[in-house]
């Protein structure tokens, strides 16, 4: 087998594996010095092109919401309760899955001086109608519709609520828009550190209140809707998936879009969709 054929065979079957490349050299009957020099250069290039090895350790924190039943006994920390083998641990295991639908508010009047003047635009009201129709068309039994107390989120939730009769409507101040954490990479036009400190604590409190596995007493899966803001949703997604929360500003969400989070009883979290707005006609899309 010629040297060049051996190299092509090694690269084709091994994707650049240095082990098979060396085997190809052993099969070379000519051994020309020039060929070997070229081989060493080729080997160096192949080694440099190898992808970095993925970490082999399990980096997922199953107790991310501090509700892992293995760390709880009778509702208390295992270490403070003594015996970790109590049968109460089985009774405290969640059994239901939570499906959380995060909705970004519709387009609003950016020229409003205060929150009360930042009402939905005509397009924003159409977007909320389309989002409500989409949620209704899914045919799910929604348990609650929670919304930020800011005007644009409240108006969006009220319009959506018309399409979901019988679903409880709840307002929450924790879900108001803000700057959750200083983004990385940094942006010079963003908020001062004092605002991150204040808003971040509030938005983190909202995350802990609403994003967690089901209570052990919950017997059936639940479908919950939260209408809030882009910064809040992006931060929630990063925290729930255990991604660096500083990366929240790298994502973009359309007005009225739907982001789905699934939280399993064992604490695993999945992102079903991020900023889905495919149910809207192209001329109804906006991100302001």
mmCIF file of C-alpha atoms in Angstrom:
data_model
loop_
_atom_site.group_PDB
_atom_site.id
_atom_site.type_symbol
_atom_site.label_atom_id
_atom_site.label_comp_id
_atom_site.label_asym_id
_atom_site.label_seq_id
_atom_site.Cartn_x
_atom_site.Cartn_y
_atom_site.Cartn_z
ATOM 1 C CA UNK A 1 0.000 0.000 0.000
ATOM 2 C CA UNK A 2 1.379 3.409 -0.920
ATOM 3 C CA UNK A 3 1.984 6.036 1.730
ATOM 4 C CA UNK A 4 -0.652 8.414 0.348
ATOM 5 C CA UNK A 5 -3.291 5.658 0.196
ATOM 6 C CA UNK A 6 -2.512 4.698 3.783
ATOM 7 C CA UNK A 7 -2.989 8.281 4.943
ATOM 8 C CA UNK A 8 -6.276 8.603 3.073
ATOM 9 C CA UNK A 9 -7.505 5.309 4.523
ATOM 10 C CA UNK A 10 -6.548 6.321 8.067
ATOM 11 C CA UNK A 11 -8.198 9.723 7.804
ATOM 12 C CA UNK A 12 -11.294 8.320 6.156
ATOM 13 C CA UNK A 13 -11.964 5.619 8.739
ATOM 14 C CA UNK A 14 -10.601 7.274 11.859
ATOM 15 C CA UNK A 15 -11.558 10.896 11.311
ATOM 16 C CA UNK A 16 -7.963 11.942 11.872
ATOM 17 C CA UNK A 17 -7.065 9.440 14.601
ATOM 18 C CA UNK A 18 -3.379 9.536 15.378
ATOM 19 C CA UNK A 19 -3.362 5.787 16.208
ATOM 20 C CA UNK A 20 -4.489 4.665 12.772
ATOM 21 C CA UNK A 21 -2.254 7.203 11.091
ATOM 22 C CA UNK A 22 0.703 5.564 12.813
ATOM 23 C CA UNK A 23 -0.553 2.158 11.595
ATOM 24 C CA UNK A 24 -0.598 3.551 8.096
ATOM 25 C CA UNK A 25 3.084 4.487 8.426
ATOM 26 C CA UNK A 26 3.941 0.947 9.474
ATOM 27 C CA UNK A 27 2.289 -0.279 6.287
ATOM 28 C CA UNK A 28 4.422 2.009 4.125
ATOM 29 C CA UNK A 29 7.046 -0.077 2.318
ATOM 30 C CA UNK A 30 8.947 2.823 0.763
ATOM 31 C CA UNK A 31 9.989 4.889 3.802
ATOM 32 C CA UNK A 32 11.134 7.896 1.868
ATOM 33 C CA UNK A 33 12.511 10.614 4.120
ATOM 34 C CA UNK A 34 10.504 13.302 2.351
ATOM 35 C CA UNK A 35 7.312 11.263 2.738
ATOM 36 C CA UNK A 36 7.956 10.850 6.469
ATOM 37 C CA UNK A 37 8.552 14.563 6.920
ATOM 38 C CA UNK A 38 5.247 15.243 5.258
ATOM 39 C CA UNK A 39 3.642 12.610 7.464
ATOM 40 C CA UNK A 40 4.910 14.282 10.643
ATOM 41 C CA UNK A 41 3.469 17.592 9.485
ATOM 42 C CA UNK A 42 0.185 15.858 8.616
ATOM 43 C CA UNK A 43 0.086 14.140 12.014
ATOM 44 C CA UNK A 44 0.648 17.437 13.801
ATOM 45 C CA UNK A 45 -2.213 19.036 11.852
ATOM 46 C CA UNK A 46 -4.522 16.101 12.561
ATOM 47 C CA UNK A 47 -3.772 16.204 16.278
ATOM 48 C CA UNK A 48 -4.401 19.955 16.373
ATOM 49 C CA UNK A 49 -7.760 19.415 14.665
ATOM 50 C CA UNK A 50 -9.018 16.942 17.268
ATOM 51 C CA UNK A 51 -12.023 18.343 19.196
ATOM 52 C CA UNK A 52 -11.602 18.974 22.892
ATOM 53 C CA UNK A 53 -12.736 16.056 25.032
ATOM 54 C CA UNK A 54 -16.137 16.437 26.654
ATOM 55 C CA UNK A 55 -16.102 16.379 30.468
ATOM 56 C CA UNK A 56 -16.861 12.908 31.786
ATOM 57 C CA UNK A 57 -18.138 13.939 35.203
ATOM 58 C CA UNK A 58 -21.804 14.580 35.838
ATOM 59 C CA UNK A 59 -22.161 18.327 36.318
ATOM 60 C CA UNK A 60 -25.934 18.352 36.838
ATOM 61 C CA UNK A 61 -27.033 19.425 40.316
ATOM 62 C CA UNK A 62 -30.151 17.376 41.079
ATOM 63 C CA UNK A 63 -30.821 19.463 44.159
ATOM 64 C CA UNK A 64 -30.800 22.765 42.240
ATOM 65 C CA UNK A 65 -34.225 23.708 43.655
ATOM 66 C CA UNK A 66 -33.442 22.423 47.181
ATOM 67 C CA UNK A 67 -36.311 19.937 46.811
ATOM 68 C CA UNK A 68 -34.408 16.731 46.129
ATOM 69 C CA UNK A 69 -36.192 14.114 48.292
ATOM 70 C CA UNK A 70 -32.918 12.334 49.009
ATOM 71 C CA UNK A 71 -31.837 15.394 51.014
ATOM 72 C CA UNK A 72 -35.139 15.725 52.871
ATOM 73 C CA UNK A 73 -36.802 13.750 55.681
ATOM 74 C CA UNK A 74 -40.191 14.831 56.965
ATOM 75 C CA UNK A 75 -39.689 18.118 55.161
ATOM 76 C CA UNK A 76 -36.391 18.784 56.956
ATOM 77 C CA UNK A 77 -32.766 18.481 55.939
ATOM 78 C CA UNK A 78 -31.520 14.913 56.220
ATOM 79 C CA UNK A 79 -28.450 15.944 58.186
ATOM 80 C CA UNK A 80 -30.610 17.638 60.805
ATOM 81 C CA UNK A 81 -33.120 14.802 60.982
ATOM 82 C CA UNK A 82 -30.660 12.040 61.688
ATOM 83 C CA UNK A 83 -31.540 8.711 60.003
ATOM 84 C CA UNK A 84 -31.328 9.013 56.215
ATOM 85 C CA UNK A 85 -33.078 5.699 55.587
ATOM 86 C CA UNK A 86 -36.519 6.727 56.784
ATOM 87 C CA UNK A 87 -39.452 5.465 54.642
ATOM 88 C CA UNK A 88 -40.747 9.036 54.716
ATOM 89 C CA UNK A 89 -38.241 9.725 51.948
ATOM 90 C CA UNK A 90 -40.387 7.713 49.523
ATOM 91 C CA UNK A 91 -43.508 9.632 50.524
ATOM 92 C CA UNK A 92 -41.737 12.924 49.876
ATOM 93 C CA UNK A 93 -40.816 12.072 46.308
ATOM 94 C CA UNK A 94 -42.546 14.244 43.675
ATOM 95 C CA UNK A 95 -44.662 12.276 41.220
ATOM 96 C CA UNK A 96 -45.949 14.938 38.838
ATOM 97 C CA UNK A 97 -44.330 16.885 36.014
ATOM 98 C CA UNK A 98 -44.657 20.646 35.770
ATOM 99 C CA UNK A 99 -45.011 22.263 32.350
ATOM 100 C CA UNK A 100 -44.312 25.981 32.585
ATOM 101 C CA UNK A 101 -45.226 28.249 29.696
ATOM 102 C CA UNK A 102 -43.341 31.545 29.777
ATOM 103 C CA UNK A 103 -44.934 34.250 27.621
ATOM 104 C CA UNK A 104 -43.227 37.490 26.727
ATOM 105 C CA UNK A 105 -45.646 40.440 26.788
ATOM 106 C CA UNK A 106 -46.833 41.899 23.485
ATOM 107 C CA UNK A 107 -45.530 45.045 21.800
ATOM 108 C CA UNK A 108 -46.116 48.205 23.836
ATOM 109 C CA UNK A 109 -45.767 51.985 23.579
ATOM 110 C CA UNK A 110 -42.081 52.698 24.120
ATOM 111 C CA UNK A 111 -42.695 56.436 24.309
ATOM 112 C CA UNK A 112 -44.713 56.213 27.514
ATOM 113 C CA UNK A 113 -43.082 58.137 30.365
ATOM 114 C CA UNK A 114 -44.076 55.675 33.060
ATOM 115 C CA UNK A 115 -45.366 52.147 33.371
ATOM 116 C CA UNK A 116 -49.022 53.193 33.206
ATOM 117 C CA UNK A 117 -48.459 54.912 29.861
ATOM 118 C CA UNK A 118 -46.606 51.975 28.368
ATOM 119 C CA UNK A 119 -49.729 50.239 27.160
ATOM 120 C CA UNK A 120 -50.001 47.744 24.324
ATOM 121 C CA UNK A 121 -49.992 49.049 20.789
ATOM 122 C CA UNK A 122 -52.705 47.932 18.327
ATOM 123 C CA UNK A 123 -50.198 45.397 17.004
ATOM 124 C CA UNK A 124 -49.462 44.278 20.557
ATOM 125 C CA UNK A 125 -53.126 43.579 21.187
ATOM 126 C CA UNK A 126 -53.274 41.497 18.011
ATOM 127 C CA UNK A 127 -50.205 39.569 19.159
ATOM 128 C CA UNK A 128 -51.814 38.794 22.512
ATOM 129 C CA UNK A 129 -54.928 37.526 20.729
ATOM 130 C CA UNK A 130 -52.792 35.228 18.580
ATOM 131 C CA UNK A 131 -50.914 33.933 21.609
ATOM 132 C CA UNK A 132 -54.171 33.273 23.438
ATOM 133 C CA UNK A 133 -55.556 31.426 20.418
ATOM 134 C CA UNK A 134 -52.415 29.328 20.210
ATOM 135 C CA UNK A 135 -52.555 28.331 23.877
ATOM 136 C CA UNK A 136 -56.236 27.465 23.584
ATOM 137 C CA UNK A 137 -55.632 25.395 20.441
ATOM 138 C CA UNK A 138 -53.156 23.190 22.323
ATOM 139 C CA UNK A 139 -56.101 21.815 24.294
ATOM 140 C CA UNK A 140 -54.269 21.665 27.608
ATOM 141 C CA UNK A 141 -55.839 21.983 31.041
ATOM 142 C CA UNK A 142 -54.084 25.048 32.401
ATOM 143 C CA UNK A 143 -53.962 25.422 36.173
ATOM 144 C CA UNK A 144 -53.091 29.088 36.568
ATOM 145 C CA UNK A 145 -52.120 32.210 34.599
ATOM 146 C CA UNK A 146 -49.602 34.302 36.526
ATOM 147 C CA UNK A 147 -48.448 37.659 35.205
ATOM 148 C CA UNK A 148 -46.118 40.518 36.029
ATOM 149 C CA UNK A 149 -47.862 43.507 37.592
ATOM 150 C CA UNK A 150 -46.453 45.854 34.940
ATOM 151 C CA UNK A 151 -49.045 47.312 32.564
ATOM 152 C CA UNK A 152 -47.842 45.676 29.355
ATOM 153 C CA UNK A 153 -47.758 42.220 30.955
ATOM 154 C CA UNK A 154 -51.109 42.708 32.691
ATOM 155 C CA UNK A 155 -52.820 43.749 29.464
ATOM 156 C CA UNK A 156 -51.260 40.823 27.608
ATOM 157 C CA UNK A 157 -52.436 38.387 30.273
ATOM 158 C CA UNK A 158 -55.961 39.803 30.285
ATOM 159 C CA UNK A 159 -56.295 39.307 26.528
ATOM 160 C CA UNK A 160 -54.884 35.777 26.711
ATOM 161 C CA UNK A 161 -57.235 35.010 29.589
ATOM 162 C CA UNK A 162 -60.268 35.590 27.331
ATOM 163 C CA UNK A 163 -59.244 32.508 25.362
ATOM 164 C CA UNK A 164 -58.767 30.396 28.498
ATOM 165 C CA UNK A 165 -62.015 30.688 30.465
ATOM 166 C CA UNK A 166 -61.901 29.399 34.013
ATOM 167 C CA UNK A 167 -58.128 29.713 34.419
ATOM 168 C CA UNK A 168 -57.188 31.652 37.553
ATOM 169 C CA UNK A 169 -55.450 34.994 36.918
ATOM 170 C CA UNK A 170 -52.762 36.031 39.439
ATOM 171 C CA UNK A 171 -50.591 39.180 39.507
ATOM 172 C CA UNK A 172 -47.056 39.163 40.940
ATOM 173 C CA UNK A 173 -44.640 42.042 41.568
ATOM 174 C CA UNK A 174 -41.605 39.740 41.597
ATOM 175 C CA UNK A 175 -42.008 39.162 37.854
ATOM 176 C CA UNK A 176 -41.576 42.822 36.897
ATOM 177 C CA UNK A 177 -38.908 43.616 34.315
ATOM 178 C CA UNK A 178 -35.377 44.373 35.459
ATOM 179 C CA UNK A 179 -31.686 43.634 35.047
ATOM 180 C CA UNK A 180 -31.130 40.160 36.572
ATOM 181 C CA UNK A 181 -27.339 40.003 36.460
ATOM 182 C CA UNK A 182 -24.521 41.771 34.639
ATOM 183 C CA UNK A 183 -24.298 40.113 31.222
ATOM 184 C CA UNK A 184 -21.197 38.492 29.776
ATOM 185 C CA UNK A 185 -19.859 39.698 27.420
ATOM 186 C CA UNK A 186 -20.494 43.106 28.981
ATOM 187 C CA UNK A 187 -22.476 45.854 27.267
ATOM 188 C CA UNK A 188 -21.546 49.449 27.958
ATOM 189 C CA UNK A 189 -25.064 50.858 27.609
ATOM 190 C CA UNK A 190 -26.568 48.575 30.261
ATOM 191 C CA UNK A 191 -27.564 49.245 33.879
ATOM 192 C CA UNK A 192 -25.238 50.319 36.712
ATOM 193 C CA UNK A 193 -24.206 47.764 39.297
ATOM 194 C CA UNK A 194 -26.677 49.054 41.883
ATOM 195 C CA UNK A 195 -29.599 48.118 39.605
ATOM 196 C CA UNK A 196 -28.268 44.582 39.116
ATOM 197 C CA UNK A 197 -28.021 44.208 42.865
ATOM 198 C CA UNK A 198 -31.635 45.266 43.431
ATOM 199 C CA UNK A 199 -33.334 43.729 40.394
ATOM 200 C CA UNK A 200 -31.237 40.579 40.506
ATOM 201 C CA UNK A 201 -32.332 39.651 44.024
ATOM 202 C CA UNK A 202 -36.003 40.155 43.111
ATOM 203 C CA UNK A 203 -35.820 38.169 39.861
ATOM 204 C CA UNK A 204 -33.927 35.368 41.597
ATOM 205 C CA UNK A 205 -36.684 35.301 44.227
ATOM 206 C CA UNK A 206 -39.227 34.957 41.404
ATOM 207 C CA UNK A 207 -37.236 32.066 39.956
ATOM 208 C CA UNK A 208 -37.204 30.247 43.279
ATOM 209 C CA UNK A 209 -40.916 30.795 43.756
ATOM 210 C CA UNK A 210 -42.063 29.565 40.350
ATOM 211 C CA UNK A 211 -39.353 27.363 38.828
ATOM 212 C CA UNK A 212 -38.990 24.121 40.777
ATOM 213 C CA UNK A 213 -40.153 20.514 40.719
ATOM 214 C CA UNK A 214 -43.673 19.626 41.788
ATOM 215 C CA UNK A 215 -44.665 19.353 45.419
ATOM 216 C CA UNK A 216 -44.947 15.706 46.604
ATOM 217 C CA UNK A 217 -48.654 16.333 47.293
ATOM 218 C CA UNK A 218 -49.276 17.148 43.621
ATOM 219 C CA UNK A 219 -50.719 14.018 42.029
ATOM 220 C CA UNK A 220 -51.277 15.126 38.426
ATOM 221 C CA UNK A 221 -49.115 16.950 35.905
ATOM 222 C CA UNK A 222 -49.673 20.706 35.817
ATOM 223 C CA UNK A 223 -49.664 23.318 33.050
ATOM 224 C CA UNK A 224 -48.896 26.829 34.215
ATOM 225 C CA UNK A 225 -48.637 30.070 32.255
ATOM 226 C CA UNK A 226 -46.420 32.974 33.302
ATOM 227 C CA UNK A 227 -46.690 36.240 31.352
ATOM 228 C CA UNK A 228 -43.702 38.459 32.033
ATOM 229 C CA UNK A 229 -40.667 40.001 30.334
ATOM 230 C CA UNK A 230 -37.752 39.070 28.099
ATOM 231 C CA UNK A 231 -35.023 39.610 30.704
ATOM 232 C CA UNK A 232 -36.894 37.572 33.284
ATOM 233 C CA UNK A 233 -37.613 34.712 30.890
ATOM 234 C CA UNK A 234 -34.051 34.535 29.592
ATOM 235 C CA UNK A 235 -32.665 34.498 33.122
ATOM 236 C CA UNK A 236 -35.151 31.767 34.130
ATOM 237 C CA UNK A 237 -34.072 29.619 31.181
ATOM 238 C CA UNK A 238 -30.374 29.941 32.009
ATOM 239 C CA UNK A 239 -30.934 29.161 35.685
ATOM 240 C CA UNK A 240 -33.286 26.236 35.041
ATOM 241 C CA UNK A 241 -30.937 24.593 32.535
ATOM 242 C CA UNK A 242 -27.941 25.301 34.794
ATOM 243 C CA UNK A 243 -26.287 27.398 32.101
ATOM 244 C CA UNK A 244 -24.191 30.382 33.192
ATOM 245 C CA UNK A 245 -26.851 32.988 34.056
ATOM 246 C CA UNK A 246 -24.551 35.752 32.802
ATOM 247 C CA UNK A 247 -25.383 34.562 29.278
ATOM 248 C CA UNK A 248 -29.038 35.632 29.412
ATOM 249 C CA UNK A 249 -28.563 38.597 27.054
ATOM 250 C CA UNK A 250 -27.267 36.354 24.264
ATOM 251 C CA UNK A 251 -30.828 35.202 23.502
ATOM 252 C CA UNK A 252 -33.641 37.130 21.843
ATOM 253 C CA UNK A 253 -37.416 36.749 22.212
ATOM 254 C CA UNK A 254 -40.235 38.037 20.045
ATOM 255 C CA UNK A 255 -43.237 39.772 21.607
ATOM 256 C CA UNK A 256 -45.967 37.303 22.512
ATOM 257 C CA UNK A 257 -43.627 34.337 22.057
ATOM 258 C CA UNK A 258 -43.915 31.103 24.009
ATOM 259 C CA UNK A 259 -41.069 29.447 25.919
ATOM 260 C CA UNK A 260 -41.763 26.013 27.418
ATOM 261 C CA UNK A 261 -39.920 24.521 30.391
ATOM 262 C CA UNK A 262 -40.528 20.969 31.563
ATOM 263 C CA UNK A 263 -39.548 20.021 35.119
ATOM 264 C CA UNK A 264 -39.612 16.293 35.870
ATOM 265 C CA UNK A 265 -40.177 14.790 39.332
ATOM 266 C CA UNK A 266 -36.514 13.769 39.522
ATOM 267 C CA UNK A 267 -35.408 17.378 39.039
ATOM 268 C CA UNK A 268 -34.414 17.140 35.400
ATOM 269 C CA UNK A 269 -35.292 20.178 33.303
ATOM 270 C CA UNK A 270 -35.860 20.370 29.557
ATOM 271 C CA UNK A 271 -36.439 23.304 27.237
ATOM 272 C CA UNK A 272 -39.300 22.338 24.953
ATOM 273 C CA UNK A 273 -39.177 25.566 22.964
ATOM 274 C CA UNK A 274 -37.535 28.978 23.235
ATOM 275 C CA UNK A 275 -39.375 32.057 22.016
ATOM 276 C CA UNK A 276 -41.776 30.195 19.734
ATOM 277 C CA UNK A 277 -43.725 32.677 17.605
ATOM 278 C CA UNK A 278 -44.236 30.539 14.513
ATOM 279 C CA UNK A 279 -47.993 30.707 15.028
ATOM 280 C CA UNK A 280 -47.950 34.426 14.122
ATOM 281 C CA UNK A 281 -47.959 35.737 10.542
ATOM 282 C CA UNK A 282 -44.642 37.370 9.595
ATOM 283 C CA UNK A 283 -46.203 40.844 9.518
ATOM 284 C CA UNK A 284 -47.291 40.460 13.165
ATOM 285 C CA UNK A 285 -43.813 39.766 14.543
ATOM 286 C CA UNK A 286 -41.872 42.281 16.629
ATOM 287 C CA UNK A 287 -39.195 42.340 19.335
ATOM 288 C CA UNK A 288 -39.598 45.793 20.852
#
